[in-house]
GROMACS .gro file of C-alpha atoms in nm:
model
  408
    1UNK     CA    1   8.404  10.940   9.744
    2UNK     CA    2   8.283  10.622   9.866
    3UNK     CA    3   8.406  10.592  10.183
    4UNK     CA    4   8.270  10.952  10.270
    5UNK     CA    5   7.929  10.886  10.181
    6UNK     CA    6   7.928  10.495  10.381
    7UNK     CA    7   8.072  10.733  10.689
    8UNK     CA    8   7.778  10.974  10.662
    9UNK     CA    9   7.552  10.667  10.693
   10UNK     CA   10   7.728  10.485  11.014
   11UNK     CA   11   7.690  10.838  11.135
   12UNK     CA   12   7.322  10.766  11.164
   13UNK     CA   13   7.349  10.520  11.405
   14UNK     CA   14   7.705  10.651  11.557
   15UNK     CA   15   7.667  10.983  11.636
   16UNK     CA   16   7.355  11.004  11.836
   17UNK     CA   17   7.472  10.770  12.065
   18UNK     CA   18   7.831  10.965  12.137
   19UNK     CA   19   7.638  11.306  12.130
   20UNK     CA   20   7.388  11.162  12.393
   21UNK     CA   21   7.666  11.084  12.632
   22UNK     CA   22   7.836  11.408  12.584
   23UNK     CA   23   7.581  11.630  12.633
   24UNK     CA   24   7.468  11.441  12.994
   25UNK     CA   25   7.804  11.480  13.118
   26UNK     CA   26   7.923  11.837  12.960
   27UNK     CA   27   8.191  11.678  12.776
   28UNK     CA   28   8.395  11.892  12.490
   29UNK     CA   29   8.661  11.713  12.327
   30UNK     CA   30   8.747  11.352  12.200
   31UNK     CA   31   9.013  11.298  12.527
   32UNK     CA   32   8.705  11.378  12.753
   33UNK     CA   33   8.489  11.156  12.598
   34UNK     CA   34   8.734  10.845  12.664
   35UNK     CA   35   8.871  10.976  12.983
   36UNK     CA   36   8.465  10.977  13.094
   37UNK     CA   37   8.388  10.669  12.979
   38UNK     CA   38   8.640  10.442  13.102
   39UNK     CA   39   8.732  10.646  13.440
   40UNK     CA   40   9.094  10.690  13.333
   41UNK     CA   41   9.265  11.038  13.293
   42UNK     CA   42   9.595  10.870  13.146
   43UNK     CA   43   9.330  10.689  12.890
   44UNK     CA   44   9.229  11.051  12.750
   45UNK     CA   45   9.586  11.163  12.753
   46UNK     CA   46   9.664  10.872  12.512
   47UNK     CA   47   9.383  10.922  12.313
   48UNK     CA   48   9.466  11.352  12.263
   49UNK     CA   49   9.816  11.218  12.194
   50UNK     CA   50   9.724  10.981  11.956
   51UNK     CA   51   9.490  11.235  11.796
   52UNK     CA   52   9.797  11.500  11.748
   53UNK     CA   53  10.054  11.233  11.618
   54UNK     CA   54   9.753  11.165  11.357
   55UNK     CA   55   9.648  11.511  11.209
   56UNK     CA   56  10.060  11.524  11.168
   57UNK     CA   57  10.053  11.346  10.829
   58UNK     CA   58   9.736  11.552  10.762
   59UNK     CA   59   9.872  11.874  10.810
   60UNK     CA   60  10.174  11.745  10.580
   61UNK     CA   61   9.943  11.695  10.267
   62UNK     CA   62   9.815  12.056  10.319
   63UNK     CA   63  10.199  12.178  10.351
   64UNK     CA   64  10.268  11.921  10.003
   65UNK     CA   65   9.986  12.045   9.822
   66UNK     CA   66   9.996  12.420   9.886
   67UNK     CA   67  10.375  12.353   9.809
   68UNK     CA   68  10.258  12.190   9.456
   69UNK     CA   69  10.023  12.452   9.381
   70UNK     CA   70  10.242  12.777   9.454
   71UNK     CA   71  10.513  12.562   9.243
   72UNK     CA   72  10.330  12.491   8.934
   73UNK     CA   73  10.139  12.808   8.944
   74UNK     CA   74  10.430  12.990   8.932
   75UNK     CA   75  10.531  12.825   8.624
   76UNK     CA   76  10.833  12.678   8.808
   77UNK     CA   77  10.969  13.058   8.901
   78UNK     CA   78  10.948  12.913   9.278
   79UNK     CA   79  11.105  12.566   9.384
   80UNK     CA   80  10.868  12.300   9.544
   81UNK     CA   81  11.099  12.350   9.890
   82UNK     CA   82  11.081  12.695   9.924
   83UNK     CA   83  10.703  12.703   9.829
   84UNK     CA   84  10.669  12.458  10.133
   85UNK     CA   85  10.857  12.670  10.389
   86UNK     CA   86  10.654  12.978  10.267
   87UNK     CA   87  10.323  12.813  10.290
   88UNK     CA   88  10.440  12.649  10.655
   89UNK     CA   89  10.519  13.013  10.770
   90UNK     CA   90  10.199  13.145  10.634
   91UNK     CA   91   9.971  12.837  10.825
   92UNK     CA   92  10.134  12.960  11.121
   93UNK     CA   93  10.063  13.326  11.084
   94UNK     CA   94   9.737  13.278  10.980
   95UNK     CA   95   9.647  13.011  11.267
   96UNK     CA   96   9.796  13.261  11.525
   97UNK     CA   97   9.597  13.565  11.381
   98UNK     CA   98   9.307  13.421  11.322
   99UNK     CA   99   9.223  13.199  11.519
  100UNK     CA  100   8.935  12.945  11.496
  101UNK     CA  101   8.678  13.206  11.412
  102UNK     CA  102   8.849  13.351  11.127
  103UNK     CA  103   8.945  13.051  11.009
  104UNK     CA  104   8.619  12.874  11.012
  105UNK     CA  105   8.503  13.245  10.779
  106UNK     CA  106   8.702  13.194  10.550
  107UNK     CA  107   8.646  12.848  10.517
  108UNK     CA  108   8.276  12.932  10.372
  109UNK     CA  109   8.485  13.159  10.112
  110UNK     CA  110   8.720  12.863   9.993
  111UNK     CA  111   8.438  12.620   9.961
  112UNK     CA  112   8.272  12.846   9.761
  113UNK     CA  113   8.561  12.900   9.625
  114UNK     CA  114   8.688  12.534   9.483
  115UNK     CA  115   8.322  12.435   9.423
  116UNK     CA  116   8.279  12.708   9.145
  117UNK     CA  117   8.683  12.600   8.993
  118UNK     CA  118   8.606  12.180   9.036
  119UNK     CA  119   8.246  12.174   8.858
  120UNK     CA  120   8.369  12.416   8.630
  121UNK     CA  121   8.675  12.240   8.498
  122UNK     CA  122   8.531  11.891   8.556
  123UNK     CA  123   8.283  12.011   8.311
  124UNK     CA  124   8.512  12.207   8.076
  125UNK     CA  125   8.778  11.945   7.990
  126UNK     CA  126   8.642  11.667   7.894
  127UNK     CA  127   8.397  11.852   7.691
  128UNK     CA  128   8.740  12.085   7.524
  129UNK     CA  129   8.942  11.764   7.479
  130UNK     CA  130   8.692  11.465   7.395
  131UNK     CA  131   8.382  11.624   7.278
  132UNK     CA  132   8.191  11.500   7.607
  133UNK     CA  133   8.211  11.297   7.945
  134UNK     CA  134   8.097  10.996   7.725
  135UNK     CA  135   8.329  11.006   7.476
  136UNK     CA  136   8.655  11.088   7.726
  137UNK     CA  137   8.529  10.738   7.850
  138UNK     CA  138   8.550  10.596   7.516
  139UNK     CA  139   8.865  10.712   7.414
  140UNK     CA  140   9.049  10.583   7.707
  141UNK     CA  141   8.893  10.244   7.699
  142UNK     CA  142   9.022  10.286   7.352
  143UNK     CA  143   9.353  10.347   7.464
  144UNK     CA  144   9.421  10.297   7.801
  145UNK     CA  145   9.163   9.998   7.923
  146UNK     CA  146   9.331   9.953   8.185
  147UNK     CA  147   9.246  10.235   8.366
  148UNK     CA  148   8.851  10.208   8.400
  149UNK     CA  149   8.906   9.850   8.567
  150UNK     CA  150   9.040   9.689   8.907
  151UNK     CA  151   9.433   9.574   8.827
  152UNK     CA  152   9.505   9.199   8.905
  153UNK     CA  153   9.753   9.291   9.140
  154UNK     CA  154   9.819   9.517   9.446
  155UNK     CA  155   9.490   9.796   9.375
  156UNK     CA  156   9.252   9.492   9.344
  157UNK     CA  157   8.861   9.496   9.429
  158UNK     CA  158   8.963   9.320   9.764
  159UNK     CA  159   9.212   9.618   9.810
  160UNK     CA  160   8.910   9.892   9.684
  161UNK     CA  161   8.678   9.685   9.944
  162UNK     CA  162   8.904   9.678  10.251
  163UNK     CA  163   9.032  10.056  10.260
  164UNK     CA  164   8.687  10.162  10.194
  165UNK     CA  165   8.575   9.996  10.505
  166UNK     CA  166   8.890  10.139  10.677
  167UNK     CA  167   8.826  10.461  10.600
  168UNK     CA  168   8.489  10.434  10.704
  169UNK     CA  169   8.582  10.314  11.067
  170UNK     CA  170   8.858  10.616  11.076
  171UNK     CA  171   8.628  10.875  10.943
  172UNK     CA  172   8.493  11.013  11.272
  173UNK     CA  173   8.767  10.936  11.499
  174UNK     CA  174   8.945  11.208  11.409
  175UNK     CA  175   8.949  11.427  11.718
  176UNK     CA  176   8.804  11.780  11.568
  177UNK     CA  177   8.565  11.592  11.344
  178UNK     CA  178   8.455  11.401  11.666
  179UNK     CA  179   8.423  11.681  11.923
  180UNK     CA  180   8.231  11.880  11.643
  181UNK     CA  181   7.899  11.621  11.725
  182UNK     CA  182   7.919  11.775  12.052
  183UNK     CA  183   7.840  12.106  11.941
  184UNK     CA  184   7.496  11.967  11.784
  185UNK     CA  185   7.151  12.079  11.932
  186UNK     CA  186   6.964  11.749  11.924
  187UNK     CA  187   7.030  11.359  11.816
  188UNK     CA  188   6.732  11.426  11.523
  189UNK     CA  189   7.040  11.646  11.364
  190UNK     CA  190   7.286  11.382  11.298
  191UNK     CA  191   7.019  11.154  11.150
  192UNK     CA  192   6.916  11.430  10.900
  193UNK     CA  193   7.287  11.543  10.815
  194UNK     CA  194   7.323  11.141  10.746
  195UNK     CA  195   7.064  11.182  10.465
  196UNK     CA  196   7.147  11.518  10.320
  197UNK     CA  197   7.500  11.500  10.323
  198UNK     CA  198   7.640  11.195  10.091
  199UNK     CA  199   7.484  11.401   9.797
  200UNK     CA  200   7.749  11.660   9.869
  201UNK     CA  201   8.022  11.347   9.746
  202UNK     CA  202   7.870  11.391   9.413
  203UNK     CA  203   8.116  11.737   9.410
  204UNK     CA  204   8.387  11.454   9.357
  205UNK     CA  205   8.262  11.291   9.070
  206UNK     CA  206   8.377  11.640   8.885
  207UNK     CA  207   8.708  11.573   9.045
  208UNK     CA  208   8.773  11.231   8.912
  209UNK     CA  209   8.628  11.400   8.577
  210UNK     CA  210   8.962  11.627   8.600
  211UNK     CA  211   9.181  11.340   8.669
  212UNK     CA  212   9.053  11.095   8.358
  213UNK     CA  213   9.074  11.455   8.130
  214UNK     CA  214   9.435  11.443   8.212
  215UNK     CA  215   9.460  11.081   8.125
  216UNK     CA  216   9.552  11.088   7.782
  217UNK     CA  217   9.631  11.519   7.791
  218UNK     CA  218   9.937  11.489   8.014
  219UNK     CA  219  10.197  11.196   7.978
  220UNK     CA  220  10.373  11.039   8.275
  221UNK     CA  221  10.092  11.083   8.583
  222UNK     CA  222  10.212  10.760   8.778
  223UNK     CA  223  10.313  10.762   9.122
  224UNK     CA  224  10.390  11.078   9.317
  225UNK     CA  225  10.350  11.274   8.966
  226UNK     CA  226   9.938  11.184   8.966
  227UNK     CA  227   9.931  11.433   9.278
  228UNK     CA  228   9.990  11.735   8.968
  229UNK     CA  229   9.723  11.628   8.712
  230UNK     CA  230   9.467  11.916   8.778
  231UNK     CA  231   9.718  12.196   8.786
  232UNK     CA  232   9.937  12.070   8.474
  233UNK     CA  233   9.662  11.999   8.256
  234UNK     CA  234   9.495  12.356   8.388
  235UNK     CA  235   9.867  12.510   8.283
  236UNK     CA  236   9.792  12.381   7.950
  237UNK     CA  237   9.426  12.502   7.893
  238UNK     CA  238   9.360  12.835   8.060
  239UNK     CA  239   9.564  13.172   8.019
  240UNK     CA  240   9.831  13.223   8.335
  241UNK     CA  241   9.520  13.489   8.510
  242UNK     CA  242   9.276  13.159   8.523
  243UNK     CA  243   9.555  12.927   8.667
  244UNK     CA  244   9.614  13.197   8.919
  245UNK     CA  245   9.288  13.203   8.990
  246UNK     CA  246   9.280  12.810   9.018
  247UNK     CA  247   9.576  12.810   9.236
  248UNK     CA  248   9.378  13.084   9.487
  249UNK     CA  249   9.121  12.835   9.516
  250UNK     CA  250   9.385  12.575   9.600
  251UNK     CA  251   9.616  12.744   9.824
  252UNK     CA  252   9.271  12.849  10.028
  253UNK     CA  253   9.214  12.439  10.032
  254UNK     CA  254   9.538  12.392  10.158
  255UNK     CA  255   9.553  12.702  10.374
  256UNK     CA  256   9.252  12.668  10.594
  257UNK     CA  257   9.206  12.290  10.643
  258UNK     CA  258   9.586  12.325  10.723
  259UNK     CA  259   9.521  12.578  11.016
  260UNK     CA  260   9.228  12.426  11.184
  261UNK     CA  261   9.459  12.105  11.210
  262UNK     CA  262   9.713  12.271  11.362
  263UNK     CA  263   9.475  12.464  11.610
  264UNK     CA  264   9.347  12.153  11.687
  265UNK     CA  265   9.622  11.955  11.742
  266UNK     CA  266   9.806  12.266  11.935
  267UNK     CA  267   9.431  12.284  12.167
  268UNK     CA  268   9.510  11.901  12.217
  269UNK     CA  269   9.844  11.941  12.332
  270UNK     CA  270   9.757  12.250  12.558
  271UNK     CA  271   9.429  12.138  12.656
  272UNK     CA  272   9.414  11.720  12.700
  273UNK     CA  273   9.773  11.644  12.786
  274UNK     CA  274   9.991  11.925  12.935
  275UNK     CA  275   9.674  12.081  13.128
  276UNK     CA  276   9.512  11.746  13.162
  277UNK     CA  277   9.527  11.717  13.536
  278UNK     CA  278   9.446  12.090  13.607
  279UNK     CA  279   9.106  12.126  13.449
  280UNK     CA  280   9.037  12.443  13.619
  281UNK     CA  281   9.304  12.601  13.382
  282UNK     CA  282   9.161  12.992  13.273
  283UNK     CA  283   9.080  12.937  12.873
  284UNK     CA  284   9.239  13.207  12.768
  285UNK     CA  285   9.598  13.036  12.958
  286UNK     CA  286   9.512  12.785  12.672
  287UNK     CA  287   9.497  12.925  12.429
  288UNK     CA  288   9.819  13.144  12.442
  289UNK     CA  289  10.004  12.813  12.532
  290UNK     CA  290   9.828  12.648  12.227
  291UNK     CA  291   9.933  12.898  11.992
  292UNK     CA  292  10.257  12.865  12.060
  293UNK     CA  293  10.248  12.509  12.019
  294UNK     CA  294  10.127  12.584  11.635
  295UNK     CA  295  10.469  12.695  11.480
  296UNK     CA  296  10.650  12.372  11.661
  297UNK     CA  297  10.384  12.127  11.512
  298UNK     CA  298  10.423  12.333  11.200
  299UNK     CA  299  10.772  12.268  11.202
  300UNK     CA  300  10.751  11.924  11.251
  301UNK     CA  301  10.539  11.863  10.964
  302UNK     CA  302  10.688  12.053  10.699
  303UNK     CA  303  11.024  11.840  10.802
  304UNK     CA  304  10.820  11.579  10.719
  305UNK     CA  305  10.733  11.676  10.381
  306UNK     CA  306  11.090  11.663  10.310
  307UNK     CA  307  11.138  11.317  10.429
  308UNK     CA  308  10.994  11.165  10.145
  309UNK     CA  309  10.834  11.160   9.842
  310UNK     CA  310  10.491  10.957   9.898
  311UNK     CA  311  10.186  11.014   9.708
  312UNK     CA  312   9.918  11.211   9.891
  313UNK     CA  313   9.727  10.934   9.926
  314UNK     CA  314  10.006  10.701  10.092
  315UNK     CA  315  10.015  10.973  10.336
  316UNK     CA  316   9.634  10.962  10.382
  317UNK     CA  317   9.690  10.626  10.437
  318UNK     CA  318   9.938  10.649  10.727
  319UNK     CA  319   9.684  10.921  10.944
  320UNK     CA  320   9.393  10.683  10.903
  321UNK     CA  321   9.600  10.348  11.016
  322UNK     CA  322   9.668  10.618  11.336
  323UNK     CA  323   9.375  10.769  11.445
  324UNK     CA  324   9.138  10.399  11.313
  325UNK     CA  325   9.305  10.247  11.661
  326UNK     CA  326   9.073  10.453  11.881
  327UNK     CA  327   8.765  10.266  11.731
  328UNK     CA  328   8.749   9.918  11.891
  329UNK     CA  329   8.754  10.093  12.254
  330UNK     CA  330   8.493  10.371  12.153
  331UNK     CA  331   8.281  10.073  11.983
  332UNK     CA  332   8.262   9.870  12.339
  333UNK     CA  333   8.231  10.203  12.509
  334UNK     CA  334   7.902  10.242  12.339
  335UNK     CA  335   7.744   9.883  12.422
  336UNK     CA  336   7.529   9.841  12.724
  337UNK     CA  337   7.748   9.614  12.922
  338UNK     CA  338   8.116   9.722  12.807
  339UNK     CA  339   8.337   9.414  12.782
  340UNK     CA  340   8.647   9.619  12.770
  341UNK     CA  341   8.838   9.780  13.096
  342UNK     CA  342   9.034  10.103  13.080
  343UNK     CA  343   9.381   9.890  13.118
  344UNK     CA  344   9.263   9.708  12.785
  345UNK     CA  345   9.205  10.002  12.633
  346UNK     CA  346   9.507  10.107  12.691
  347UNK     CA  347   9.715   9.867  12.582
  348UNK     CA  348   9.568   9.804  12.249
  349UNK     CA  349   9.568  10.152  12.154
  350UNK     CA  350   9.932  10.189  12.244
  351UNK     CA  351  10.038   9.827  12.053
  352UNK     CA  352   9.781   9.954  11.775
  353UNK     CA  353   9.974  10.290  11.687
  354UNK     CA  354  10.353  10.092  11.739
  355UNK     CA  355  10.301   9.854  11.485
  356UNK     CA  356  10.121  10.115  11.242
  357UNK     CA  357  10.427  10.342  11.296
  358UNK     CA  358  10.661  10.027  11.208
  359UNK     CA  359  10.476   9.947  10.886
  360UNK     CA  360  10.438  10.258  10.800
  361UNK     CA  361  10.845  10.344  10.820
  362UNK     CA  362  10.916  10.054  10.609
  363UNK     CA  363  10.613  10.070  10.377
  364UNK     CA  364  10.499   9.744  10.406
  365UNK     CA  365  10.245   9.547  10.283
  366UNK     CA  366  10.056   9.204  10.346
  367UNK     CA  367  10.166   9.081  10.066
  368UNK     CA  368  10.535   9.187  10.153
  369UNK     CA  369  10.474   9.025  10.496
  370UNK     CA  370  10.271   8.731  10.364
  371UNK     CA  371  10.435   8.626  10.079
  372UNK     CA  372  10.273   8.343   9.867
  373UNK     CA  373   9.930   8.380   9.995
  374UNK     CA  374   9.606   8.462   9.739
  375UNK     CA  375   9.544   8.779   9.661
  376UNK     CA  376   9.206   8.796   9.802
  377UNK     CA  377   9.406   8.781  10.173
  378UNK     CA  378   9.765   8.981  10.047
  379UNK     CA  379   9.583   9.294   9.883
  380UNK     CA  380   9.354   9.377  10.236
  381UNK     CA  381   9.471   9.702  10.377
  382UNK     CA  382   9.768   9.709  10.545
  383UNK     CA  383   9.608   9.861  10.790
  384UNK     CA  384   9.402   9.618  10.931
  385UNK     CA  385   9.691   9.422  11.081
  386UNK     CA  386   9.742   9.683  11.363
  387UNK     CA  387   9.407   9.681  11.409
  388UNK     CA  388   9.357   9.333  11.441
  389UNK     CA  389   9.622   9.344  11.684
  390UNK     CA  390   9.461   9.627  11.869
  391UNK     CA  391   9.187   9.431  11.912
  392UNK     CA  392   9.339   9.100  12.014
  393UNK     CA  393   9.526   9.277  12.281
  394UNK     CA  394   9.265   9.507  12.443
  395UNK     CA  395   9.047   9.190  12.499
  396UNK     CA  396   9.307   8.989  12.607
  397UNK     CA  397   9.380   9.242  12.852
  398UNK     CA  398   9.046   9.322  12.921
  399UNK     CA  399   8.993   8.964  13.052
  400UNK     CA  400   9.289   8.954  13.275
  401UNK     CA  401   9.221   9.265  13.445
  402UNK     CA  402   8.842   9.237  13.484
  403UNK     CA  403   8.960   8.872  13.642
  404UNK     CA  404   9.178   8.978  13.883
  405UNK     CA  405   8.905   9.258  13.956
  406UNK     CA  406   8.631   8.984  14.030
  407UNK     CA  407   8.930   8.803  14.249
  408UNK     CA  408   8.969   9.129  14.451
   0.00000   0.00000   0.00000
């Protein structure tokens, strides 16, 4: 919640600035943009791959969630697995027959959709279990303190601080959520959209509602089990009809999100890497080549999903630490005298999104890797290290390649 509404005010001062350069040189996706600015076609190649390898663990918390919800919902009658390989085949279909059109209608359905079920329920249950918001909050700083402060260790207010202002620099790299600034009619609409829209985060103050109702209501939500909280504690409240009605809502959240991610990763593919050097391509040679990429990225994600057991948010976690390393060449991009060279670019991104795949396979933390040192330094986001790194590198190698330049 409060990462979302920060990003919606950097996108006052971000956005104008990348849609200005866009629109004076026709540009239409993320790999473009890069590929424009720093002269280098194997530059926007990287960046469109870096941008599929990122939605991956995306697209896997659609597959995990619409696997949780057709579970549950069925009141265990279908096994988590098989709810995941049924919702995989049904992303495909539906990204293949839809298409982006269809999708993005009924997208205005499910938001409709899971506004009406969240303020509903995050109104509902605390008022059918405690009496009131205000008293849920009494009765589990009655019983479980705990939970309405920062813990000592590990989720710490450094922790809170540092993957909020992660988050924040990730937020708009993300390669459909950049390339959809493009489509804007003026600069004057990103500044407005940067005042209106942080009041739509106040949707998921009903949603943290839900999850402190469930609290004390449903026994055991630690770890990978706090992904289940709504739907168990809706299991025990409403009549089967209204958790079927609940699920609807939720498959739809998982359904459509799911399918623009893999059209968008599949357009990436297609598009900015295989088609890269041909740019006079025919669009509609594309897209046939980009659907078919859509059941192989499909694939590859729900194999993920099976991999391991990670909390939704852990997963979050690992997209964010990939797609945050395009930020420190798009931030230099956007200064008046660019310190950084294509080469540097390069090479941070690449050393950036190794070392976030190595943490990330061993689940590691600072405090893991930096044993013994305060808290206020071990409970920083992991993710920061790669970036750090990404940084250090690109301007190292910014320097020796702008030297040798000069020398030329």
């Amino acid at each position: 919640m409060v990462y979302i509404a920060l990003s919606y005010v950097t996108s006052y001062f971000l956005l104008p600035l990348i849609w200005k350069y866009a629109h004076e040189h026709r540009l239409v996706s993320q790999s473009d943009f890069f590929a424009k600015k720093y002269d280098s076609n194997l530059l926007g190649v990287v960046v469109a791959l870096v941008g599929v390898i990122a939605i991956i663990p995306i697209v896997v918390i659609q597959l995990k969630g619409l696997g949780i919800i057709v579970s549950l919902t069925s009141y265990g009658a279908i096994p988590m697995k098989v709810a995941v390989v049924v919702g995989t085949i049904a992303i495909i279909i539906y990204s293949v027959i839809s298409g982006i059109r269809g999708i993005a209608w009924i997208a205005v359905l499910k938001d409709f959709m899971i506004l009406a079920v969240i303020v509903f329920m995050g109104i509902y249950l605390p008022i059918h279990y405690y009496g009131g918001i205000g008293q849920m909050f009494e009765q589990i700083a009655a019983v479980k303190p705990e939970l309405l402060t920062f813990p000592h260790t590990t989720y710490t207010v450094t922790w809170f601080i540092s993957t909020v202002l992660f988050y924040v620099l990730g937020f708009y790299m993300w390669p459909q959520v950049f390339a959809s600034t493009f489509t804007a009619k003026n600069a004057k609409t990103f500044r407005k959209n940067a005042i209106i829209s942080p009041i739509y985060t106040l949707m998921l103050l009903f949603v943290i509602f839900i999850g402190l109702a469930a609290v004390l209501q449903i026994p055991g939500l630690e770890g990978d089990a706090s992904d289940l909280a709504l739907l168990q504690l809706a299991m025990k409240t409403f009549d089967p009809w209204f958790v079927g009605i609940i699920g609807a809502a939720g498959m739809l959240t998982a359904l459509v999100p799911g399918s623009m991610l893999l059209m968008s990763a599949a357009t990436l593919l297609t598009k900015n890497i295989i088609y890269s050097y041909k740019p006079d391509t025919p669009e509609q040679k594309i897209a046939n080549l980009s659907k078919f990429f859509v059941p192989i990225l499909a694939i590859i994600s729900c194999l993920f999903v099976f991999q391991g057991g990670n909390a939704l948010a852990a997963i979050l976690q690992v997209g964010y630490s990939l797609i945050v390393q395009l930020c420190p060449s798009l931030f230099a991009s956007l200064m008046k005298r660019n310190p950084v060279t294509k080469q540097g670019a390069l090479a941070g991104i690449v050393v950036g999104i190794l070392i976030t795949i190595f943490i990330s396979n061993y689940s590691m933390t600072l405090a893991t890797l930096l044993p013994g040192v305060p808290t206020a330094i071990s409970d920083i986001n992991i993710g920061f290290l790669p970036l750090i790194a990404n940084i250090i590198v690109t301007f190292i190698i910014s320097f020796i390649t702008r030297k040798k330049t000069q020398a030329a």
